[in-house]
Coordinates of C-alpha atoms in Angstrom, one line a residue:
X1465 CA 35.6 8.3 31.3
X1466 CA 38.2 10.3 29.3
X1467 CA 38.0 14.0 29.2
X1468 CA 38.0 15.6 25.8
X1469 CA 40.9 18.0 25.4
X1470 CA 40.2 21.4 23.9
X1471 CA 42.5 22.5 21.1
X1472 CA 45.4 24.6 22.4
X1473 CA 45.0 28.0 20.8
X1474 CA 48.1 29.2 22.6
X1475 CA 50.4 27.1 20.5
X1476 CA 48.9 28.7 17.4
X1477 CA 49.4 32.1 19.0
X1478 CA 53.0 31.4 19.9
X1479 CA 53.7 30.3 16.3
X1480 CA 52.2 33.5 15.0
X1481 CA 54.3 35.6 17.4
X1482 CA 57.5 33.7 16.4
X1483 CA 56.8 34.2 12.7
X1484 CA 56.1 37.9 13.2
X1485 CA 59.4 38.2 15.2
X1486 CA 61.3 36.5 12.4
X1487 CA 59.8 38.8 9.8
X1488 CA 60.8 41.8 11.9
X1489 CA 64.3 40.5 12.2
X1490 CA 64.6 39.9 8.5
X1491 CA 63.3 43.4 7.9
X1492 CA 65.9 44.9 10.2
X1493 CA 68.7 42.8 8.6
X1494 CA 67.6 44.1 5.2
X1495 CA 67.8 47.7 6.4
X1496 CA 71.2 47.0 8.0
X1497 CA 72.4 45.5 4.7
X1498 CA 71.0 48.5 2.7
X1499 CA 72.7 51.0 5.0
X1500 CA 76.0 49.0 4.9
X1501 CA 76.1 49.0 1.1
X1502 CA 75.1 52.6 0.9
X1503 CA 77.9 53.8 3.2
X1504 CA 80.4 51.4 1.6
X1505 CA 79.5 53.2 -1.6
X1506 CA 80.1 56.6 0.0
X1507 CA 83.4 55.4 1.3
X1508 CA 84.5 54.0 -2.0
X1509 CA 83.4 57.1 -3.8
X1510 CA 85.5 59.3 -1.6
X1511 CA 88.4 57.0 -2.1
X1512 CA 88.0 57.5 -5.8
X1513 CA 87.0 53.9 -6.4
X1514 CA 84.0 54.7 -8.5
X1515 CA 83.4 51.2 -9.9
X1516 CA 83.2 49.8 -6.4
X1517 CA 81.0 52.7 -5.4
X1518 CA 78.6 52.0 -8.3
X1519 CA 78.5 48.3 -7.3
X1520 CA 77.7 49.2 -3.7
X1521 CA 75.0 51.7 -4.6
X1522 CA 73.5 49.2 -7.0
X1523 CA 73.3 46.6 -4.2
X1524 CA 71.7 49.2 -1.9
X1525 CA 69.2 50.0 -4.7
X1526 CA 68.4 46.3 -5.1
X1527 CA 67.6 46.1 -1.4
X1528 CA 65.6 49.3 -1.0
X1529 CA 64.7 51.1 -4.3
X1530 CA 62.4 53.6 -2.7
X1531 CA 65.2 55.9 -1.4
X1532 CA 66.7 58.6 -3.7
X1533 CA 70.1 58.8 -2.1
X1534 CA 71.6 55.6 -3.7
X1535 CA 70.4 56.6 -7.1
X1536 CA 71.7 60.2 -6.7
X1537 CA 75.1 59.0 -5.5
X1538 CA 75.4 56.3 -8.1
X1539 CA 74.6 59.0 -10.7
X1540 CA 77.4 61.1 -9.3
X1541 CA 79.8 58.2 -9.6
X1542 CA 78.7 57.5 -13.2
X1543 CA 79.1 61.3 -13.8
X1544 CA 82.7 61.1 -12.6
X1545 CA 83.4 58.1 -14.8
X1546 CA 82.0 60.0 -17.9
X1547 CA 79.0 57.7 -18.2
X1548 CA 76.6 60.6 -18.7
X1549 CA 73.6 58.7 -20.0
X1550 CA 73.6 56.4 -16.9
X1551 CA 74.1 59.4 -14.7
X1552 CA 71.1 61.2 -16.2
X1553 CA 69.0 58.1 -15.7
X1554 CA 70.0 57.9 -12.0
X1555 CA 69.5 61.7 -11.4
X1556 CA 66.1 61.4 -13.0
X1557 CA 65.1 58.5 -10.8
X1558 CA 66.4 60.4 -7.7
X1559 CA 64.2 63.4 -8.7
X1560 CA 61.2 61.1 -9.2
X1561 CA 61.7 59.8 -5.6
X1562 CA 62.5 63.2 -4.1
X1563 CA 61.3 66.1 -6.3
X1564 CA 63.1 68.7 -4.2
X1565 CA 66.6 67.2 -4.6
X1566 CA 68.2 70.3 -6.1
X1567 CA 71.6 68.6 -6.4
X1568 CA 70.2 66.1 -8.9
X1569 CA 68.7 68.9 -11.0
X1570 CA 71.9 70.8 -11.0
X1571 CA 74.1 67.8 -11.9
X1572 CA 71.7 66.7 -14.6
X1573 CA 71.5 70.2 -15.9
X1574 CA 75.4 70.3 -16.1
X1575 CA 75.3 67.2 -18.2
X1576 CA 72.6 68.7 -20.5
X1577 CA 74.7 71.9 -20.7
X1578 CA 77.8 70.0 -21.7
X1579 CA 75.9 68.0 -24.3
X1580 CA 74.5 71.3 -25.8
X1581 CA 70.9 70.6 -24.7
X1582 CA 70.5 74.1 -23.4
X1583 CA 66.8 74.2 -23.0
X1584 CA 66.8 71.0 -20.9
X1585 CA 69.7 72.5 -18.9
X1586 CA 67.9 75.8 -18.3
X1587 CA 64.8 73.9 -17.2
X1588 CA 66.8 71.9 -14.6
X1589 CA 68.6 75.0 -13.3
X1590 CA 65.3 76.9 -13.1
X1591 CA 63.6 74.1 -11.2
X1592 CA 66.6 74.1 -8.7
X1593 CA 66.1 77.8 -8.3
X1594 CA 62.4 77.4 -7.7
X1595 CA 63.1 74.9 -5.0
X1596 CA 65.9 76.8 -3.3
X1597 CA 66.4 80.4 -4.7
X1598 CA 69.7 81.0 -2.8
X1599 CA 71.9 78.5 -4.6
X1600 CA 74.5 80.4 -6.6
X1601 CA 75.6 77.4 -8.7
X1602 CA 72.1 77.1 -10.2
X1603 CA 72.2 80.7 -11.3
X1604 CA 75.8 80.4 -12.5
X1605 CA 75.1 77.3 -14.7
X1606 CA 71.8 78.7 -16.0
X1607 CA 73.8 81.8 -16.9
X1608 CA 76.3 79.6 -18.8
X1609 CA 73.4 77.9 -20.6
X1610 CA 71.8 81.3 -21.6
X1611 CA 75.3 82.5 -22.7
X1612 CA 75.8 79.5 -24.9
X1613 CA 72.3 80.0 -26.3
X1614 CA 73.2 83.6 -27.2
X1615 CA 70.8 85.1 -24.6
X1616 CA 73.4 87.4 -23.2
X1617 CA 71.0 89.7 -21.2
X1618 CA 69.5 86.7 -19.3
X1619 CA 73.1 85.3 -18.7
X1620 CA 74.2 88.6 -17.2
X1621 CA 71.2 88.7 -14.9
X1622 CA 71.9 85.2 -13.7
X1623 CA 75.6 85.8 -13.2
X1624 CA 74.9 89.0 -11.2
X1625 CA 72.4 87.0 -9.1
X1626 CA 74.9 84.3 -8.5
X1627 CA 77.5 86.9 -7.5
X1628 CA 75.1 88.5 -5.1
X1629 CA 74.3 85.1 -3.5
X1630 CA 77.9 83.8 -3.5
X1631 CA 80.2 85.4 -1.1
X1632 CA 82.8 82.8 -0.5
X1633 CA 82.4 79.7 -2.6
X1634 CA 84.7 78.1 -5.1
X1635 CA 82.7 79.5 -8.1
X1636 CA 83.0 83.2 -7.2
X1637 CA 86.0 83.8 -9.4
X1638 CA 84.3 82.0 -12.3
X1639 CA 81.2 84.1 -11.8
X1640 CA 83.2 87.3 -12.0
X1641 CA 85.1 86.1 -15.1
X1642 CA 81.9 85.2 -17.0
X1643 CA 80.2 88.4 -16.0
X1644 CA 83.2 90.5 -17.1
X1645 CA 83.3 88.7 -20.5
X1646 CA 79.6 89.3 -21.1
X1647 CA 79.7 92.9 -20.0
X1648 CA 82.5 93.5 -22.5
X1649 CA 80.4 91.9 -25.2
X1650 CA 77.5 94.1 -24.4
X1651 CA 79.7 97.3 -24.5
X1652 CA 80.8 96.6 -28.0

């Protein structure tokens, strides 16, 4: 008499474990590729190779589009190259992914300011201030937007606030110059 063999459930289990292991390895490799492209982009950016940085950040985004940093950094690279529309798109996407990314609000606001879109600029600088009230640059640039809009009193308030916050940064001299100009306008 021949004995009937039971199906070997262990071979099925081994196959599942191997497949899960392969999926995990692929997932890890994808993250390694993402991190590699992201940091290559950072390196190329700091070397002034903005086209290469944009390519690297784009590859990182293609791998993992749920992270705001590659969008933000690619936006900065576009900004440096004068591709403002593309920079705004990337800053906006970075903000959607991380609504408290004040640097994206400030950079997008600077583009709006330079394009004469003062209300949009003021909205971005105001949002940055709401998120982090002790950032002098947000007050400074909002003050510039108010100045260009002709709202001198609001500009003076923002420049004074920026001056109070900023003790040692690179914009201190600019703040003092703008404040002096506006105070002269108000005196006359």
